[in-house]
Structures are given as structure tokens and as C-alpha cells.
Amino acid sequence: MTKHKITAVLGPTNTGKTHLAIETMLSFDSGMIGFPLRLLAREVYDKVIKKISLDKVALITGEEKIIPSNAKYFLCTVESMPIDKHLEFVGVDEIQMCSDHERGHIFTERLLNMRGEKLTMLMGSSIIKNIISKLNGDIEFINRDRLSKLTYAGHKKISRINRKTAIIAFSAEEVYAIAELIRRQKGGAAIVMGSLSPKTRNAQVELYQSGDVDFLVATDAIGMGINMDLDHVYFSNLKKFDGKKLRKLNLSEIGQIAGRAGRYLNDGNFGITGDCKEITAEDVELLENHKFDEIRTLFWRNSYLNFNNPLSLIKSLEEKPQMDWLRKIHECEDEKALKYFLRDKNLINFKFDKITLNLLWECCQIPDFVKKTYGNHYEVIGNVFRFLSSEKGRISDEFMRLQLIKLDKLEGNVDSLSNRIANVRTWSYVSNKNNWIENQDYWIEKTKHLEDRLSDRLHEELTKTFIDKRASVLARGLKQDMEFKTEILENNNVMIDDHFIGKINGLKLELDLKKGALETDIKSLKKAARQSIGPELEKRIQTIIDTGLIELNNDFKIYWNNSPIAKLTTGNDYLNPNFELIVDETIEINQKQKLSEYINKWTQGKINTVLKNLIDLKNLKENNSSIKALAYQLYENNGVLKREQVSEYLKTLGQNERKILRELGVKFGRYHVFLFQLIKPEAVSLRTLLWKNFHQKYYNLKPPTFGLNFLDDKDSKNKNFMLLCGFEKFDTFFVRIDILERLFMLIINSSNSKENKEIKIIPEMLNLLGCSKENFKKLLQKMGYKVFDKDENTFFTYNPTKKIRKISKQKTSNENPFKILKDLNLR
């Protein structure tokens, strides 16, 4: 018997294998090539019909059949290759797919059984060479070297990736997330996925090829011979879900995809991005030199099935291969579906003869394009089978109409449109099956027309969602070093060539990233806008210095015109904070220095003015050790001390020393020694703000509402922070310390020299505190007074020495004299 002539054209990507196969096929009178993807079959079909007469070329995929009556050349997906044709040439592309976990058995069947009468050509990776050499035939190997060099570029952030790059992801969700990131950072990306219809895919590719966008986000579909003008390929992940589990890509798969970088004679590089794990040095060397482990076994499934009865069919599907380099593929989706329907209660009494069993098997091979839930796909299979096994033996026009009318909607987002297209593809596949449907030609045309309309709409939605036209225009202009017209409007909007790019907030240009401003081109955009923005920012700095109209807010930021221009940071101590400017990077260094000097002067001026007494205490030049010691303690404790804690110092102070301290603002109260000016609202606000800034915590602590002298707080506010704010604690009550002194004076003035004199609660006392009589009575009791009602009035007893001592030794002040606020880190 004459051996068939087999030519195996093997080598890495970018070696011209597919081009050679096409040219070789066209040199024969008839031929056929099987491709791994519908997209690739369509791409080659479009090329071939430009070379030879349209009526000689057929396209056969699951969802699309263009078969002229006198067709000589057939371009197909591997699954759709007609096995009954007698043609001079037969080719199978990406033949290493025989080892694929999902589709390998189909490729293996073609490898073993499809032959051209004059020549069979197998194109693919060198890793299958060993297996091909085992075939029965006159085998010639043609080894093709890559036309350009492929180099590993390591890890890069997406924001730093250069143009003419494809970023690879392995799910639609990942593709969309990366495309959205690129839209925000670089203006936009085209999308290529195997699930896209040819029309959508071609429109997306055209966006990239035309230069409207510089980036492509794709699935591993581009690894199967889809040729694009790419310089770089970056992987966002090196794992994919293969239909059964999440698995790591093997090196040959990585090489297949990475090899799309660098076309023809242009060198390319590949790398990783995002959270993708590093590729080892050993693996990099193998990838760069296209050296991968040989395939040792191919996936196989018996293609000679026995349809005598369900049991014999299952048995023939489960048959094991005879050759040791063939491996039975795990239960495929069509096999799972078959077993499901053979167990279906509705079909339990169905009489399966050879014809109906064969029909059920064909129905089970309807691809699951939607891949959402098995239930929905099995419902489709069941409906189709019921129609085909009925007396009429055809799917009715009415049923088809009802299926498509649900899908004939153009509104919705990318996901809903993609889902509709996937469903239409199912009915397109069904329509293209011979004798399955009434008015077949009508429904083929109808499904194709609907898929095209949805594809156009999906392309529009992808473009709108993932490409910012304005950003693309700006990007292209920047690449070509064009000059832009820049304007700053009255509302601070910045316009470049009539495109809104952002706003000037204070002294900073905030680019409008949500509308596609390019993060990687921020400097370039600012350079384009600098002619107008630079002078405007300088003018604003001068206005700030001339007017001094800035303010320090509770968020530690200094504001001008409601926009932050600087932020406080920790300094050497809490009264000497540092700060950082919040300004645009385009501002010149000398202008930043000018502004820094002014803000530093303004900040210190504010602190020196509002907290003058505290600063004076710190800078006190006095030889008297008692004065210095008390001044130091007051400064260290923010100007508030309990008298009992410094009683030893007070004993050593004479009237002259006290006078010196009083002139500095110190008040010697019966209960506290404090700087009374620091109890004022502005001083309290500034002191607490500076203190929180220094410690970089306690942000949730806030001073009481200014104007209140008395608080009843059951939430137990931090007593030490409240003392910092000028409030003394009595159980759940807080009283302002200067008001407490005035209350003592009222009590003294209401008493006489006799001890234990009954003091009547008078309105002045209540008005001073701003509390109810009942709360005042409770406060007096907590302060140690005996309170009683007599007649219609309330009285309390007062001892001018014992009571004061008792108050100063109350439970809330049992602390070490020099640790008043230690637990808040004030020392």
C-alpha cells in the first residue's frame, strides 16, 4: 500500500508556518486546512478570497458555513472539518493541540485519520515531532526558525508598559478589569477574546491596528496564530481554568502566547505585570530559545462509535487506545450530556434505535457557548432533540422565532450583549446543521444578521467602555509632539484643544482620570498645558503671600480659596510642626521655596500669637528655680495643672515670683494653676490640633462645643484630654476650670466667716454653669458638699478650708503630680 505523503512544518511562533500552508494548499487543485479557532479560520478565509475566486473558497465553522457549490478550498475549524471530502491537500494548524485537556481528542483524530490525496501538512510546535515520527506515512520534517528574536523583559507595572503591547488574561472578568485600568491610565485598549464574534473581533483589531489605541487586552486566543503588530506581550497571570480546575500554564503554552510579540523581522519581548509571579531564570532561557518538553502522549477518544443501543454507545466511548502514546481523554462535555439524557426520566422509556441514538449524540455535541449553567445548556439540547425525534423531525419556525425574539435586543452593557451573542451562536450552530430546522436558509441568514447587529453593538459598547476617544486624540498628539491650545476657565476647569482635562484646585492640577486622562502622560499633558498653567500658579502663590488669606483646618491642612495648599507633619515638638506643600509638580523650585518660607512664617506666627502665653513660658529667662520649675511643668502640660500636684512648688513662691507668673498669664486658682488665655476657643482648637498632629493619633478626640461651661457626659470622655481642653471631671460631669474658680468666688461671697454656714443655691450659680438645679445639686454632692432642701429652697454647707482640700483630693485626681497627661503622651 502506498504511504501517504506527510509534511510536518514545525517551529515556534513567527516562523511563517501558516503562510506556507496556505500557499502550498493553493498550489494544488483542491485542499482544506483545519484551524484551532473560528477567528483564525475567518481571518485566513478573508485573505484567500482576495487571492482567488470567491466561488472556489468555503468557510466551515460551527456557527458559519459558506460553501459554494464548486468550492475547491475549505477553511474550517478543526471540529468542523468534513471527513468525507477527497482533496489533494489537507492541513491541520497548531497540531500540538492534540495534548489539550479539552479538545485534544479532536486534533488527535485528525492527526491519525485525515489525509490529503497528495499531501498532508501538519503545522505546529516542535514538541510534537517525536509523536509525528510514529505515524504511518512518508514523513518529511521542515523545521522553521523564528524570524525575530524574543527576549524576556521582566516585571512592569501596567502604568509603565510601552505602546504596541498585548496584556494577557484568562477570563472575561480579568480582561475587562485590565481594560478598564488601561482606559484610566493610558486612554484605552482593544479587546480580543475567542468568544467574540468575528465581526466584533475584527472591529476591535482595527482600532488597535489603526493606532486609535496602543494596547490590546486579550485571552490566550491570540496565541493561536492571530497575527497582530505587537512588540510586547505581558502576562497578568500564568494560571488558567481549563474547564475542570485552575492550573498553571506549561512552558510551551507560555511560549505560544509570548511568541506573538515581534512580527516578521521585528524583535519582540515578553514579561509579566500585576500580581503575576516571576518566571524563573531557567524557564526564561527555555522560553527565549523555544526549547520545551516533548509531548509524550496525545489525548484520544474512539471515533468509531457503536450506536446499536445506549450501552454499546457508552462502551465504545469508554474504549481505551491501543497505542501507548495515546491517552483516553477525561469525560468530555458531550459525553457528560449524553449520559445525563440517557438517565433522564422523560427519556427512560424512549426507544433508541441507531438513528435516534446517533441523533441524540449529535445534539449533545452542540457547543455550550454561554457557559453559565449546565441546566440552561441541557435545556437547549433537550428541546432540539425532542423536535428532531418527533414525527415532523424538524425544529419549527415558531420555536426558532421565540428563541431569537428574546435575544433581539440591542440595549445593555458588555456582559449582557456578550451573553446574547453567545446564545445566538448556539442557534446559529443549530441552524447550520443539515436538516435540523424548517426553512434552514432563512434561519441561517436570520441568526447571522442578528449576530452581526449584536456584534456591532458590542463593539460600540466595548469602545465606549474601554476607550476614551478624547484621551486617544491627546495621546496621538503627544506622540507626534503637537502643540496644544490650553485655557483655564473662570471655574478653574483646564481645557486642552477644547477637551476638558481637569481642574486647578488651589495650587494643584487635578487631571480628570475618570474621563480617561493618561496617568503615564501626566507630565506630557502638563507640559502641554504649562504655558497657561505655570504663570497662573505663580500668580496664585503671589496672591497668597500678598493677602495672607489662608487658614489651618481640623484636617491638619492649610487652605486657600477652599483648597488645600499644605499639610502639617510631625516636628521636633508639638509647638513646632513641619509641613508638606500640596502643589503641582510643574511649579518651579524657586516658587515652591518662596511659598514654603511664607507658610512656615505664617504657621509660626499663628502659634506665637494664639499660644503666646505658652511660648513665653517656654522662653522664660529667670534664675529662680521655683519659677522655672513651675513654668516648665505648665509648658509640658499644655498650660493646665492641678494645684495639688504642684503644691510643693507653690509653697516656695513669694508674691514677687507669683507676680512674674501672673504677668505671663498664669492664674493661681483654688483648684488649678493654669494659663487662662489658653482656655479660649481658638487656643484650645490650636493646642489640641497641634498635639494630635505631633502624636499622629487620637484623631477621634474633639474639644467640647465652645460656649458650654458644664457637660453631663455619660459616655465618659477621656478626662485627661478634657483637662487639656480646660474641663475638670466630677464623675460624669465636666466643669470648665475657669468657671469652677468663679463658682468658688460666688460660694465664698454668699457665705460669712462662720464655719459650716448654710449656703443658698442662687440663680447666679446656675446661670454661671448653664445647668439645671438638679444637676447642680448632684455636682455639689460629687464635689463633697452636703446638700439639703429646706422650705422651697436648696442649701448646702461650706467650709472654706476643708471643702477646697476635699475637692482637690477627689477620686479623679489620684495621679502622680508629674503624670497629669502621661497616658496621652503629652510629656
PDB file of N, CA and C in Angstrom, residues 179-188 463-471 474 500-503 510-519 522 525:
ATOM      1  N   ALA A 179      -8.661  46.097  31.046  1.00  0.00           N
ATOM      2  CA  ALA A 179      -9.001  47.090  30.012  1.00  0.00           C
ATOM      3  C   ALA A 179      -9.471  48.395  30.652  1.00  0.00           C
ATOM      4  N   GLU A 180     -10.224  48.284  31.748  1.00  0.00           N
ATOM      5  CA  GLU A 180     -10.687  49.483  32.452  1.00  0.00           C
ATOM      6  C   GLU A 180      -9.511  50.231  33.066  1.00  0.00           C
ATOM      7  N   LEU A 181      -8.553  49.491  33.634  1.00  0.00           N
ATOM      8  CA  LEU A 181      -7.354  50.116  34.204  1.00  0.00           C
ATOM      9  C   LEU A 181      -6.561  50.849  33.121  1.00  0.00           C
ATOM     10  N   ILE A 182      -6.414  50.217  31.974  1.00  0.00           N
ATOM     11  CA  ILE A 182      -5.670  50.839  30.876  1.00  0.00           C
ATOM     12  C   ILE A 182      -6.422  52.058  30.343  1.00  0.00           C
ATOM     13  N   ARG A 183      -7.755  51.965  30.328  1.00  0.00           N
ATOM     14  CA  ARG A 183      -8.535  53.131  29.883  1.00  0.00           C
ATOM     15  C   ARG A 183      -8.224  54.341  30.771  1.00  0.00           C
ATOM     16  N   ARG A 184      -8.160  54.084  32.086  1.00  0.00           N
ATOM     17  CA  ARG A 184      -7.915  55.197  33.003  1.00  0.00           C
ATOM     18  C   ARG A 184      -6.472  55.681  32.933  1.00  0.00           C
ATOM     19  N   GLN A 185      -5.545  54.755  32.688  1.00  0.00           N
ATOM     20  CA  GLN A 185      -4.132  55.125  32.752  1.00  0.00           C
ATOM     21  C   GLN A 185      -3.548  55.518  31.404  1.00  0.00           C
ATOM     22  N   LYS A 186      -4.078  54.941  30.333  1.00  0.00           N
ATOM     23  CA  LYS A 186      -3.429  55.137  29.046  1.00  0.00           C
ATOM     24  C   LYS A 186      -4.390  55.499  27.921  1.00  0.00           C
ATOM     25  N   GLY A 187      -5.651  55.670  28.226  1.00  0.00           N
ATOM     26  CA  GLY A 187      -6.584  56.130  27.204  1.00  0.00           C
ATOM     27  C   GLY A 187      -7.455  55.062  26.600  1.00  0.00           C
ATOM     28  N   GLY A 188      -7.037  53.794  26.686  1.00  0.00           N
ATOM     29  CA  GLY A 188      -7.919  52.755  26.157  1.00  0.00           C
ATOM     30  C   GLY A 188      -7.184  51.566  25.589  1.00  0.00           C
ATOM     31  N   THR A 463     -15.954  49.863  22.894  1.00  0.00           N
ATOM     32  CA  THR A 463     -15.231  51.106  22.591  1.00  0.00           C
ATOM     33  C   THR A 463     -15.599  52.195  23.586  1.00  0.00           C
ATOM     34  N   LYS A 464     -16.894  52.317  23.858  1.00  0.00           N
ATOM     35  CA  LYS A 464     -17.362  53.342  24.790  1.00  0.00           C
ATOM     36  C   LYS A 464     -16.862  53.062  26.203  1.00  0.00           C
ATOM     37  N   THR A 465     -16.852  51.781  26.592  1.00  0.00           N
ATOM     38  CA  THR A 465     -16.486  51.395  27.953  1.00  0.00           C
ATOM     39  C   THR A 465     -14.984  51.437  28.186  1.00  0.00           C
ATOM     40  N   PHE A 466     -14.205  50.982  27.207  1.00  0.00           N
ATOM     41  CA  PHE A 466     -12.775  50.780  27.446  1.00  0.00           C
ATOM     42  C   PHE A 466     -11.857  51.693  26.634  1.00  0.00           C
ATOM     43  N   ILE A 467     -12.447  52.581  25.842  1.00  0.00           N
ATOM     44  CA  ILE A 467     -11.604  53.511  25.078  1.00  0.00           C
ATOM     45  C   ILE A 467     -12.172  54.914  25.224  1.00  0.00           C
ATOM     46  N   ASP A 468     -11.309  55.841  25.617  1.00  0.00           N
ATOM     47  CA  ASP A 468     -11.705  57.240  25.711  1.00  0.00           C
ATOM     48  C   ASP A 468     -11.184  57.960  24.468  1.00  0.00           C
ATOM     49  N   LYS A 469     -12.117  58.344  23.612  1.00  0.00           N
ATOM     50  CA  LYS A 469     -11.715  58.949  22.329  1.00  0.00           C
ATOM     51  C   LYS A 469     -10.882  60.209  22.541  1.00  0.00           C
ATOM     52  N   ARG A 470     -11.304  61.012  23.539  1.00  0.00           N
ATOM     53  CA  ARG A 470     -10.562  62.235  23.774  1.00  0.00           C
ATOM     54  C   ARG A 470      -9.138  61.938  24.197  1.00  0.00           C
ATOM     55  N   ALA A 471      -9.000  60.935  25.097  1.00  0.00           N
ATOM     56  CA  ALA A 471      -7.661  60.555  25.547  1.00  0.00           C
ATOM     57  C   ALA A 471      -6.825  60.028  24.397  1.00  0.00           C
ATOM     58  N   LEU A 474      -5.558  62.963  22.412  1.00  0.00           N
ATOM     59  CA  LEU A 474      -4.461  63.622  23.116  1.00  0.00           C
ATOM     60  C   LEU A 474      -3.190  62.778  23.061  1.00  0.00           C
ATOM     61  N   PHE A 500     -11.847  68.946  28.027  1.00  0.00           N
ATOM     62  CA  PHE A 500     -11.686  69.130  29.462  1.00  0.00           C
ATOM     63  C   PHE A 500     -10.721  68.069  29.990  1.00  0.00           C
ATOM     64  N   ILE A 501      -9.616  68.490  30.616  1.00  0.00           N
ATOM     65  CA  ILE A 501      -8.655  67.510  31.136  1.00  0.00           C
ATOM     66  C   ILE A 501      -8.562  67.517  32.655  1.00  0.00           C
ATOM     67  N   GLY A 502      -9.144  68.548  33.296  1.00  0.00           N
ATOM     68  CA  GLY A 502      -9.083  68.568  34.748  1.00  0.00           C
ATOM     69  C   GLY A 502      -9.348  69.947  35.300  1.00  0.00           C
ATOM     70  N   LYS A 503      -9.019  70.111  36.574  1.00  0.00           N
ATOM     71  CA  LYS A 503      -9.291  71.356  37.291  1.00  0.00           C
ATOM     72  C   LYS A 503      -8.048  71.765  38.063  1.00  0.00           C
ATOM     73  N   GLU A 510      -5.517  68.846  39.030  1.00  0.00           N
ATOM     74  CA  GLU A 510      -6.088  67.510  39.220  1.00  0.00           C
ATOM     75  C   GLU A 510      -6.632  67.034  37.883  1.00  0.00           C
ATOM     76  N   LEU A 511      -5.938  66.059  37.271  1.00  0.00           N
ATOM     77  CA  LEU A 511      -6.397  65.548  35.985  1.00  0.00           C
ATOM     78  C   LEU A 511      -7.675  64.738  36.160  1.00  0.00           C
ATOM     79  N   ASP A 512      -8.511  64.802  35.161  1.00  0.00           N
ATOM     80  CA  ASP A 512      -9.803  64.125  35.207  1.00  0.00           C
ATOM     81  C   ASP A 512      -9.629  62.678  34.762  1.00  0.00           C
ATOM     82  N   LEU A 513      -9.081  61.849  35.668  1.00  0.00           N
ATOM     83  CA  LEU A 513      -8.751  60.471  35.312  1.00  0.00           C
ATOM     84  C   LEU A 513      -9.978  59.657  34.962  1.00  0.00           C
ATOM     85  N   LYS A 514     -11.116  59.965  35.556  1.00  0.00           N
ATOM     86  CA  LYS A 514     -12.323  59.197  35.271  1.00  0.00           C
ATOM     87  C   LYS A 514     -12.731  59.326  33.814  1.00  0.00           C
ATOM     88  N   LYS A 515     -12.318  60.408  33.201  1.00  0.00           N
ATOM     89  CA  LYS A 515     -12.677  60.591  31.802  1.00  0.00           C
ATOM     90  C   LYS A 515     -11.514  60.239  30.882  1.00  0.00           C
ATOM     91  N   GLY A 516     -10.570  59.509  31.423  1.00  0.00           N
ATOM     92  CA  GLY A 516      -9.544  58.938  30.535  1.00  0.00           C
ATOM     93  C   GLY A 516      -8.253  59.700  30.420  1.00  0.00           C
ATOM     94  N   ALA A 517      -8.008  60.688  31.319  1.00  0.00           N
ATOM     95  CA  ALA A 517      -6.720  61.353  31.241  1.00  0.00           C
ATOM     96  C   ALA A 517      -5.619  60.313  31.467  1.00  0.00           C
ATOM     97  N   LEU A 518      -4.485  60.497  30.827  1.00  0.00           N
ATOM     98  CA  LEU A 518      -3.472  59.438  30.789  1.00  0.00           C
ATOM     99  C   LEU A 518      -2.482  59.599  31.930  1.00  0.00           C
ATOM    100  N   GLU A 519      -2.488  58.655  32.873  1.00  0.00           N
ATOM    101  CA  GLU A 519      -1.578  58.756  34.010  1.00  0.00           C
ATOM    102  C   GLU A 519      -0.130  58.756  33.552  1.00  0.00           C
ATOM    103  N   ILE A 522       0.936  62.143  32.266  1.00  0.00           N
ATOM    104  CA  ILE A 522       0.640  63.318  33.078  1.00  0.00           C
ATOM    105  C   ILE A 522       1.674  64.417  32.835  1.00  0.00           C
ATOM    106  N   LEU A 525       1.141  65.890  29.444  1.00  0.00           N
ATOM    107  CA  LEU A 525      -0.063  66.726  29.406  1.00  0.00           C
ATOM    108  C   LEU A 525       0.195  68.051  30.110  1.00  0.00           C
TER     109      LEU A 525
END
